[in-house]
Amino acid sequence: LELHAGKHSENSADFGQLYWPSTSTLTTRLRRLITAYQRSYKRQQMRQEALMKTDRRRRRPRDEVRALEAEREAIITEKRQKWTRREEADFYRVVSTFGVIFDPIKQQFDWNQFRAFARLDKKSDESLEKYFSCFVAMCRRVCRMPAKPDEEPPDLSTVIEPITEERASRTLYRIELLRKVREQVLHYPLLAEKLKLCQPSLDLPEWWECGKHDKDLLIGAAKHGVSRTDYHILNDPELSFLDSHKNFAQNRGGGNLTTISLLNPLGVCCGQSMSIIPTSLVQDEKPTEQVEVKLEGAEKVPAKEMSGNKEEEDEAADFAVKSDEEAEVEAAPVKCEIKDTELSTEVDPKSISEKGSEDDEEEKLDDDDKSEESSQPEGNCRCNIN
């Protein structure tokens, strides 16, 4: 058999038909295949790396531009979050005279009108709300008031310089007062009936109509706040104050325009300023403490919130001086000159004969100035709403 197998292999070799290659042949063949594969794989890898480098070069400018834009946005956001002294002063000025508008349906603040009054166009709603919460927390802390149970802790990143206790108490009172006027009083269904019970006061001008003008006063305070009421509210065409005053002045005659007493009943809880009316000059700027509005029978409005307190009323006359010192320093001499001119040249005893002589009017002005300094909250603004 061995001899036959050897012969068969020799015959197969002669015909070129080997049954199986030898070991050395297979090993050599395998090495060549591996080498060829390695070369091909290396070439493909080099091509991919070259393509990746090209893509990286193309993407680098885009990534750099995006990074620069992100840095700029971060810088702008940081600048917006930082409040300058002017912005803080404008915020305090508006929040202490206009308050804030809260939508009870949406359960969020509406900062559009506030932002326009305070000239804080660059501040977002989130920034204003965050600063407002920190500001209220600062005022409550200065007044030694306990924190509310549902109140969130203030953000320590927003540091607000504390104000005096008197200003903080007055500001908190005004914010709460104006919020109740906007959210409760104006939406009270029996408001018109209750306002009919308002009693006239000696400090009100002769053209004041109880009920009608009292409602316009609430609407004007909610719309304009309590700053410069003798300008914003009195001259508002949607309210009836200006028309009533003009009609009264025409009925009294053109010669008595400068002697009509424009007692300012609109100055509730606000500072005093000159009335800008083309046909007359303000002779007597009534302080807040002398306005007496008696509302009997109204419901759901506590008397304490409409009566004010000593901090609210005592500092009402000079609030504008504290909030905007430079403007008031320039306006003070003008006020004095206008008042002196009116008292010395323009007061006609005949025009005020119904209320008293010229001497009585001057004594009344002196008494008003004294009462402004020594007034108490019980006699300032009596609003009895049952």
CSV table of C-alpha atoms in Angstrom, one decimal:
chain,number,residue,atom,x,y,z
A,1,LEU,CA,0.0,0.0,0.0
A,2,GLU,CA,2.8,2.4,0.9
A,3,LEU,CA,4.4,1.8,-2.4
A,4,HIS,CA,1.1,2.3,-4.2
A,5,ALA,CA,0.5,5.6,-2.4
A,6,GLY,CA,4.0,6.8,-3.2
A,7,LYS,CA,3.4,6.0,-6.8
A,8,HIS,CA,0.0,7.7,-6.7
A,9,SER,CA,1.5,10.9,-5.3
A,10,GLU,CA,4.2,10.9,-7.8
A,11,ASN,CA,1.7,10.5,-10.6
A,12,SER,CA,-0.5,13.3,-9.2
A,13,ALA,CA,2.6,15.6,-9.0
A,14,ASP,CA,3.3,14.8,-12.5
A,15,PHE,CA,-0.1,15.8,-13.6
A,16,GLY,CA,-0.1,19.0,-11.4
A,17,GLN,CA,-2.9,17.7,-9.2
A,18,LEU,CA,-1.5,17.7,-5.6
A,19,TYR,CA,-3.9,16.5,-2.9
A,20,TRP,CA,-2.9,19.2,-0.3
A,21,PRO,CA,-0.2,21.9,-0.2
A,22,SER,CA,2.7,21.4,2.1
A,23,THR,CA,3.1,23.1,5.5
A,24,SER,CA,5.7,25.6,4.4
A,25,THR,CA,3.6,26.6,1.5
A,26,LEU,CA,0.6,27.3,3.6
A,27,THR,CA,2.6,29.3,6.1
A,28,THR,CA,4.1,31.5,3.4
A,29,ARG,CA,0.7,32.0,1.9
A,30,LEU,CA,-0.8,33.0,5.3
A,31,ARG,CA,2.0,35.5,6.0
A,32,ARG,CA,1.5,37.1,2.7
A,33,LEU,CA,-2.3,37.5,3.3
A,34,ILE,CA,-1.7,39.0,6.7
A,35,THR,CA,0.8,41.5,5.3
A,36,ALA,CA,-1.5,42.5,2.5
A,37,TYR,CA,-4.3,43.0,4.9
A,38,GLN,CA,-2.2,45.1,7.2
A,39,ARG,CA,-1.1,47.3,4.4
A,40,SER,CA,-4.7,47.8,3.1
A,41,TYR,CA,-5.9,48.6,6.7
A,42,LYS,CA,-3.2,51.1,7.3
A,43,ARG,CA,-3.9,52.9,4.0
A,44,GLN,CA,-7.6,53.2,5.0
A,45,GLN,CA,-6.7,54.4,8.4
A,46,MET,CA,-4.4,57.1,7.0
A,47,ARG,CA,-7.2,58.2,4.6
A,48,GLN,CA,-9.7,58.5,7.5
A,49,GLU,CA,-7.2,60.5,9.5
A,50,ALA,CA,-6.6,62.9,6.6
A,51,LEU,CA,-10.4,63.4,6.3
A,52,MET,CA,-10.7,64.0,10.0
A,53,LYS,CA,-8.0,66.6,9.9
A,54,THR,CA,-9.7,68.4,7.0
A,55,ASP,CA,-13.0,68.4,8.9
A,56,ARG,CA,-11.4,69.7,12.1
A,57,ARG,CA,-9.9,72.5,10.1
A,58,ARG,CA,-13.3,73.4,8.7
A,59,ARG,CA,-15.0,73.1,12.1
A,60,ARG,CA,-12.5,75.1,14.1
A,61,PRO,CA,-13.7,78.6,12.9
A,62,ARG,CA,-17.3,77.6,13.7
A,63,ASP,CA,-16.4,76.3,17.1
A,64,GLU,CA,-14.4,79.4,17.9
A,65,VAL,CA,-17.2,81.7,16.8
A,66,ARG,CA,-19.7,79.8,18.9
A,67,ALA,CA,-17.3,80.0,21.9
A,68,LEU,CA,-16.9,83.7,21.4
A,69,GLU,CA,-20.6,84.3,21.1
A,70,ALA,CA,-21.2,82.2,24.3
A,71,GLU,CA,-18.6,84.3,26.2
A,72,ARG,CA,-20.2,87.5,25.0
A,73,GLU,CA,-23.7,86.4,26.0
A,74,ALA,CA,-22.3,85.4,29.4
A,75,ILE,CA,-20.8,88.8,29.9
A,76,ILE,CA,-24.0,90.6,28.8
A,77,THR,CA,-26.0,88.4,31.2
A,78,GLU,CA,-23.7,89.2,34.0
A,79,LYS,CA,-23.8,92.9,33.4
A,80,ARG,CA,-27.6,92.8,33.3
A,81,GLN,CA,-27.7,90.9,36.6
A,82,LYS,CA,-25.6,93.6,38.2
A,83,TRP,CA,-27.5,96.6,39.3
A,84,THR,CA,-26.0,100.1,39.1
A,85,ARG,CA,-26.8,102.7,41.7
A,86,ARG,CA,-28.9,104.6,39.2
A,87,GLU,CA,-30.9,101.5,38.5
A,88,GLU,CA,-31.4,100.7,42.2
A,89,ALA,CA,-32.5,104.3,42.8
A,90,ASP,CA,-35.0,104.2,39.9
A,91,PHE,CA,-36.3,100.8,41.2
A,92,TYR,CA,-36.8,102.3,44.7
A,93,ARG,CA,-38.5,105.4,43.3
A,94,VAL,CA,-41.0,103.5,41.3
A,95,VAL,CA,-41.7,100.6,43.8
A,96,SER,CA,-42.3,103.1,46.6
A,97,THR,CA,-44.8,105.2,44.6
A,98,PHE,CA,-46.3,102.8,42.0
A,99,GLY,CA,-45.9,99.4,43.7
A,100,VAL,CA,-46.1,96.3,41.6
A,101,ILE,CA,-48.8,94.8,39.4
A,102,PHE,CA,-49.7,91.2,40.1
A,103,ASP,CA,-52.0,89.2,37.9
A,104,PRO,CA,-54.0,86.9,40.3
A,105,ILE,CA,-55.2,84.8,37.4
A,106,LYS,CA,-51.8,84.1,35.8
A,107,GLN,CA,-50.2,84.2,39.3
A,108,GLN,CA,-47.3,86.2,38.0
A,109,PHE,CA,-46.1,89.8,38.0
A,110,ASP,CA,-46.6,92.2,35.1
A,111,TRP,CA,-43.4,94.3,34.8
A,112,ASN,CA,-44.2,96.1,31.5
A,113,GLN,CA,-45.5,99.4,33.1
A,114,PHE,CA,-43.1,99.2,35.9
A,115,ARG,CA,-40.2,98.8,33.5
A,116,ALA,CA,-41.3,101.8,31.5
A,117,PHE,CA,-41.7,104.1,34.6
A,118,ALA,CA,-38.3,103.0,36.1
A,119,ARG,CA,-36.5,103.1,32.7
A,120,LEU,CA,-35.2,99.6,33.2
A,121,ASP,CA,-35.6,98.4,29.7
A,122,LYS,CA,-32.6,96.2,29.8
A,123,LYS,CA,-33.8,94.2,32.8
A,124,SER,CA,-35.8,91.0,32.2
A,125,ASP,CA,-38.8,89.9,34.1
A,126,GLU,CA,-36.8,87.3,36.0
A,127,SER,CA,-34.2,89.9,37.0
A,128,LEU,CA,-36.9,92.3,38.2
A,129,GLU,CA,-38.8,89.7,40.1
A,130,LYS,CA,-35.6,88.4,41.7
A,131,TYR,CA,-34.6,91.9,42.8
A,132,PHE,CA,-38.1,92.7,44.1
A,133,SER,CA,-38.1,89.6,46.3
A,134,CYS,CA,-34.7,90.5,47.7
A,135,PHE,CA,-35.8,94.2,48.2
A,136,VAL,CA,-38.9,93.2,50.1
A,137,ALA,CA,-36.9,90.8,52.3
A,138,MET,CA,-34.4,93.6,53.0
A,139,CYS,CA,-37.2,96.0,54.0
A,140,ARG,CA,-38.8,93.4,56.3
A,141,ARG,CA,-35.4,92.7,57.9
A,142,VAL,CA,-34.8,96.4,58.5
A,143,CYS,CA,-38.3,96.7,60.0
A,144,ARG,CA,-37.6,93.7,62.2
A,145,MET,CA,-40.6,91.9,60.8
A,146,PRO,CA,-40.7,88.0,60.8
A,147,ALA,CA,-40.3,86.2,57.6
A,148,LYS,CA,-43.4,84.7,56.0
A,149,PRO,CA,-43.7,80.9,56.2
A,150,ASP,CA,-44.2,80.5,52.5
A,151,GLU,CA,-41.5,83.0,51.6
A,152,GLU,CA,-38.4,81.7,49.8
A,153,PRO,CA,-35.0,82.6,51.2
A,154,PRO,CA,-33.5,85.6,49.3
A,155,ASP,CA,-30.7,85.0,46.9
A,156,LEU,CA,-27.4,85.9,48.5
A,157,SER,CA,-25.9,86.8,45.2
A,158,THR,CA,-28.0,89.9,45.0
A,159,VAL,CA,-26.8,92.2,47.7
A,160,ILE,CA,-29.0,95.2,48.3
A,161,GLU,CA,-27.8,98.1,50.4
A,162,PRO,CA,-30.3,98.5,53.3
A,163,ILE,CA,-32.4,101.7,53.6
A,164,THR,CA,-33.7,103.4,56.7
A,165,GLU,CA,-36.4,101.8,58.8
A,166,GLU,CA,-38.7,104.7,58.1
A,167,ARG,CA,-38.4,104.3,54.3
A,168,ALA,CA,-38.6,100.6,54.5
A,169,SER,CA,-41.9,100.7,56.5
A,170,ARG,CA,-43.4,103.3,54.2
A,171,THR,CA,-42.4,101.4,51.1
A,172,LEU,CA,-43.9,98.1,52.4
A,173,TYR,CA,-47.1,99.9,53.3
A,174,ARG,CA,-47.5,101.5,49.9
A,175,ILE,CA,-46.8,98.3,48.0
A,176,GLU,CA,-49.5,96.5,50.0
A,177,LEU,CA,-51.9,99.4,49.8
A,178,LEU,CA,-51.6,99.7,46.0
A,179,ARG,CA,-51.9,95.9,45.5
A,180,LYS,CA,-55.1,95.9,47.5
A,181,VAL,CA,-56.5,98.8,45.5
A,182,ARG,CA,-55.7,97.0,42.2
A,183,GLU,CA,-56.6,93.5,43.2
A,184,GLN,CA,-59.5,93.9,45.7
A,185,VAL,CA,-61.0,97.4,45.9
A,186,LEU,CA,-61.5,98.1,42.2
A,187,HIS,CA,-63.0,94.6,41.7
A,188,TYR,CA,-65.4,94.9,44.6
A,189,PRO,CA,-68.9,94.4,43.2
A,190,LEU,CA,-70.5,96.9,45.6
A,191,LEU,CA,-67.9,99.6,45.2
A,192,ALA,CA,-70.1,102.1,43.4
A,193,GLU,CA,-72.8,101.8,46.1
A,194,LYS,CA,-70.3,102.1,48.9
A,195,LEU,CA,-68.6,105.2,47.4
A,196,LYS,CA,-72.0,107.0,47.4
A,197,LEU,CA,-71.7,107.0,51.2
A,198,CYS,CA,-68.5,109.1,51.0
A,199,GLN,CA,-68.8,112.3,53.0
A,200,PRO,CA,-67.3,115.7,51.8
A,201,SER,CA,-64.4,117.2,53.6
A,202,LEU,CA,-63.4,120.8,54.1
A,203,ASP,CA,-60.0,120.1,52.6
A,204,LEU,CA,-61.5,119.0,49.2
A,205,PRO,CA,-62.0,121.6,46.5
A,206,GLU,CA,-65.4,122.9,45.7
A,207,TRP,CA,-65.7,121.0,42.5
A,208,TRP,CA,-65.1,117.6,44.1
A,209,GLU,CA,-68.0,115.3,43.6
A,210,CYS,CA,-68.1,112.6,46.3
A,211,GLY,CA,-68.4,109.1,44.9
A,212,LYS,CA,-67.6,110.0,41.3
A,213,HIS,CA,-64.2,111.6,41.9
A,214,ASP,CA,-63.4,109.1,44.7
A,215,LYS,CA,-63.7,106.2,42.2
A,216,ASP,CA,-61.6,108.1,39.7
A,217,LEU,CA,-59.1,108.6,42.5
A,218,LEU,CA,-58.8,104.9,43.0
A,219,ILE,CA,-58.5,104.2,39.3
A,220,GLY,CA,-55.9,106.9,38.9
A,221,ALA,CA,-53.9,105.6,41.8
A,222,ALA,CA,-53.9,102.1,40.4
A,223,LYS,CA,-52.9,103.5,36.9
A,224,HIS,CA,-50.3,106.1,37.8
A,225,GLY,CA,-49.4,105.4,41.4
A,226,VAL,CA,-49.2,108.1,44.1
A,227,SER,CA,-46.3,110.1,42.6
A,228,ARG,CA,-47.1,113.6,41.1
A,229,THR,CA,-50.8,113.0,41.4
A,230,ASP,CA,-51.5,116.7,40.8
A,231,TYR,CA,-50.0,116.2,37.3
A,232,HIS,CA,-50.6,112.5,36.3
A,233,ILE,CA,-54.0,112.0,37.8
A,234,LEU,CA,-55.4,115.5,37.5
A,235,ASN,CA,-54.4,115.8,33.8
A,236,ASP,CA,-55.5,112.3,32.8
A,237,PRO,CA,-58.1,112.7,30.0
A,238,GLU,CA,-59.7,109.4,30.9
A,239,LEU,CA,-60.6,110.7,34.4
A,240,SER,CA,-63.1,113.5,35.2
A,241,PHE,CA,-60.9,115.7,37.4
A,242,LEU,CA,-59.6,118.1,34.7
A,243,ASP,CA,-63.1,118.6,33.1
A,244,SER,CA,-64.6,119.2,36.5
A,245,HIS,CA,-62.0,121.7,37.4
A,246,LYS,CA,-62.3,123.5,34.0
A,247,ASN,CA,-66.1,123.7,34.3
A,248,PHE,CA,-65.8,125.1,37.8
A,249,ALA,CA,-63.2,127.6,36.7
A,250,GLN,CA,-65.4,128.8,33.8
A,251,ASN,CA,-68.4,129.1,36.0
A,252,ARG,CA,-66.5,131.2,38.6
A,253,GLY,CA,-65.2,133.5,35.8
A,254,GLY,CA,-61.9,134.0,34.1
A,255,GLY,CA,-60.8,136.7,36.5
A,256,ASN,CA,-60.8,134.3,39.4
A,257,LEU,CA,-58.7,131.5,37.9
A,258,THR,CA,-55.6,132.4,39.8
A,259,THR,CA,-57.4,132.5,43.1
A,260,ILE,CA,-59.2,129.2,42.9
A,261,SER,CA,-57.9,127.0,45.7
A,262,LEU,CA,-56.7,123.8,44.1
A,263,LEU,CA,-56.4,121.8,47.2
A,264,ASN,CA,-54.7,118.5,46.3
A,265,PRO,CA,-56.9,115.7,47.5
A,266,LEU,CA,-55.1,113.3,45.2
A,267,GLY,CA,-51.9,113.4,47.2
A,268,VAL,CA,-52.8,110.5,49.4
A,269,CYS,CA,-49.6,109.0,50.7
A,270,CYS,CA,-47.4,110.8,48.2
A,271,GLY,CA,-45.0,113.8,48.0
A,272,GLN,CA,-46.1,117.3,47.1
A,273,SER,CA,-45.1,118.9,43.8
A,274,MET,CA,-46.2,121.8,41.6
A,275,SER,CA,-49.4,121.4,39.5
A,276,ILE,CA,-48.8,121.9,35.8
A,277,ILE,CA,-52.0,123.5,34.7
A,278,PRO,CA,-51.9,126.3,32.0
A,279,THR,CA,-54.8,128.3,33.4
A,280,SER,CA,-53.9,128.5,37.1
A,281,LEU,CA,-51.1,128.2,39.6
A,282,VAL,CA,-51.2,126.1,42.7
A,283,GLN,CA,-51.6,128.3,45.8
A,284,ASP,CA,-51.7,125.6,48.4
A,285,GLU,CA,-50.2,122.2,48.1
A,286,LYS,CA,-52.1,120.2,50.6
A,287,PRO,CA,-50.1,117.5,52.4
A,288,THR,CA,-51.4,114.1,52.6
A,289,GLU,CA,-52.3,114.3,56.2
A,290,GLN,CA,-55.2,116.7,55.6
A,291,VAL,CA,-57.2,114.6,53.2
A,292,GLU,CA,-60.2,113.0,55.0
A,293,VAL,CA,-62.2,110.6,53.0
A,294,LYS,CA,-64.9,108.9,55.0
A,295,LEU,CA,-66.2,105.7,53.4
A,296,GLU,CA,-68.9,104.0,55.4
A,297,GLY,CA,-70.3,100.6,54.8
A,298,ALA,CA,-67.7,99.1,52.4
A,299,GLU,CA,-66.6,95.6,53.0
A,300,LYS,CA,-63.4,93.5,52.8
A,301,VAL,CA,-61.1,96.6,52.9
A,302,PRO,CA,-59.5,97.1,56.4
A,303,ALA,CA,-59.5,100.6,57.7
A,304,LYS,CA,-55.9,100.4,58.7
A,305,GLU,CA,-54.8,99.8,55.1
A,306,MET,CA,-56.5,103.0,53.9
A,307,SER,CA,-55.7,105.1,56.9
A,308,GLY,CA,-51.9,104.8,56.7
A,309,ASN,CA,-49.5,105.1,59.5
A,310,LYS,CA,-47.1,107.8,60.9
A,311,GLU,CA,-44.2,106.7,58.8
A,312,GLU,CA,-46.5,106.7,55.7
A,313,GLU,CA,-47.9,110.2,56.2
A,314,ASP,CA,-45.3,112.2,58.1
A,315,GLU,CA,-42.7,111.7,55.4
A,316,ALA,CA,-45.1,112.1,52.5
A,317,ALA,CA,-44.3,115.7,51.8
A,318,ASP,CA,-40.6,115.2,51.5
A,319,PHE,CA,-40.5,111.8,49.9
A,320,ALA,CA,-39.7,113.2,46.5
A,321,VAL,CA,-36.7,115.0,48.1
A,322,LYS,CA,-35.3,111.8,49.5
A,323,SER,CA,-35.9,109.7,46.3
A,324,ASP,CA,-34.6,112.4,43.9
A,325,GLU,CA,-32.5,114.9,45.7
A,326,GLU,CA,-31.0,116.7,42.7
A,327,ALA,CA,-34.3,117.3,41.1
A,328,GLU,CA,-35.9,118.7,44.2
A,329,VAL,CA,-33.0,120.9,45.0
A,330,GLU,CA,-33.5,122.6,41.7
A,331,ALA,CA,-37.3,122.7,42.1
A,332,ALA,CA,-37.4,124.1,45.6
A,333,PRO,CA,-36.4,127.7,44.8
A,334,VAL,CA,-39.0,127.7,42.0
A,335,LYS,CA,-41.7,126.6,44.5
A,336,CYS,CA,-40.8,129.2,47.0
A,337,GLU,CA,-40.8,132.0,44.4
A,338,ILE,CA,-44.2,130.9,43.0
A,339,LYS,CA,-45.7,130.7,46.4
A,340,ASP,CA,-44.3,134.1,47.4
A,341,THR,CA,-45.6,135.6,44.2
A,342,GLU,CA,-49.0,134.2,44.7
A,343,LEU,CA,-49.3,135.3,48.3
A,344,SER,CA,-48.1,138.8,47.6
A,345,THR,CA,-49.5,139.7,44.2
A,346,GLU,CA,-52.1,137.3,42.9
A,347,VAL,CA,-54.3,136.7,45.9
A,348,ASP,CA,-57.5,138.6,45.5
A,349,PRO,CA,-59.5,139.0,48.7
A,350,LYS,CA,-62.7,139.3,46.8
A,351,SER,CA,-62.3,135.9,45.1
A,352,ILE,CA,-62.0,134.1,48.4
A,353,SER,CA,-64.7,136.1,50.2
A,354,GLU,CA,-66.8,133.0,50.6
A,355,LYS,CA,-64.1,131.3,52.7
A,356,GLY,CA,-62.7,134.2,54.5
A,357,SER,CA,-60.4,137.2,54.1
A,358,GLU,CA,-56.9,137.3,52.9
A,359,ASP,CA,-55.5,137.2,56.4
A,360,ASP,CA,-57.6,134.1,57.2
A,361,GLU,CA,-56.3,132.4,54.1
A,362,GLU,CA,-52.6,133.1,55.1
A,363,GLU,CA,-53.3,131.9,58.6
A,364,LYS,CA,-54.8,128.7,57.1
A,365,LEU,CA,-51.7,128.1,55.0
A,366,ASP,CA,-49.5,128.5,58.1
A,367,ASP,CA,-51.7,126.1,60.0
A,368,ASP,CA,-51.5,123.6,57.1
A,369,ASP,CA,-47.7,123.7,57.2
A,370,LYS,CA,-47.7,123.1,60.9
A,371,SER,CA,-50.2,120.3,60.7
A,372,GLU,CA,-48.1,118.6,58.0
A,373,GLU,CA,-45.2,118.3,60.4
A,374,SER,CA,-47.2,117.2,63.5
A,375,SER,CA,-50.0,115.2,61.9
A,376,GLN,CA,-50.8,111.8,63.3
A,377,PRO,CA,-52.1,108.8,61.4
A,378,GLU,CA,-55.5,109.0,63.1
A,379,GLY,CA,-56.1,112.4,61.5
A,380,ASN,CA,-54.5,111.8,58.2
A,381,CYS,CA,-56.7,109.8,56.0
A,382,ARG,CA,-59.9,108.4,57.6
A,383,CYS,CA,-61.5,105.8,55.5
A,384,ASN,CA,-64.1,103.9,57.4
A,385,ILE,CA,-65.1,101.0,55.1
A,386,ASN,CA,-67.5,98.5,56.7
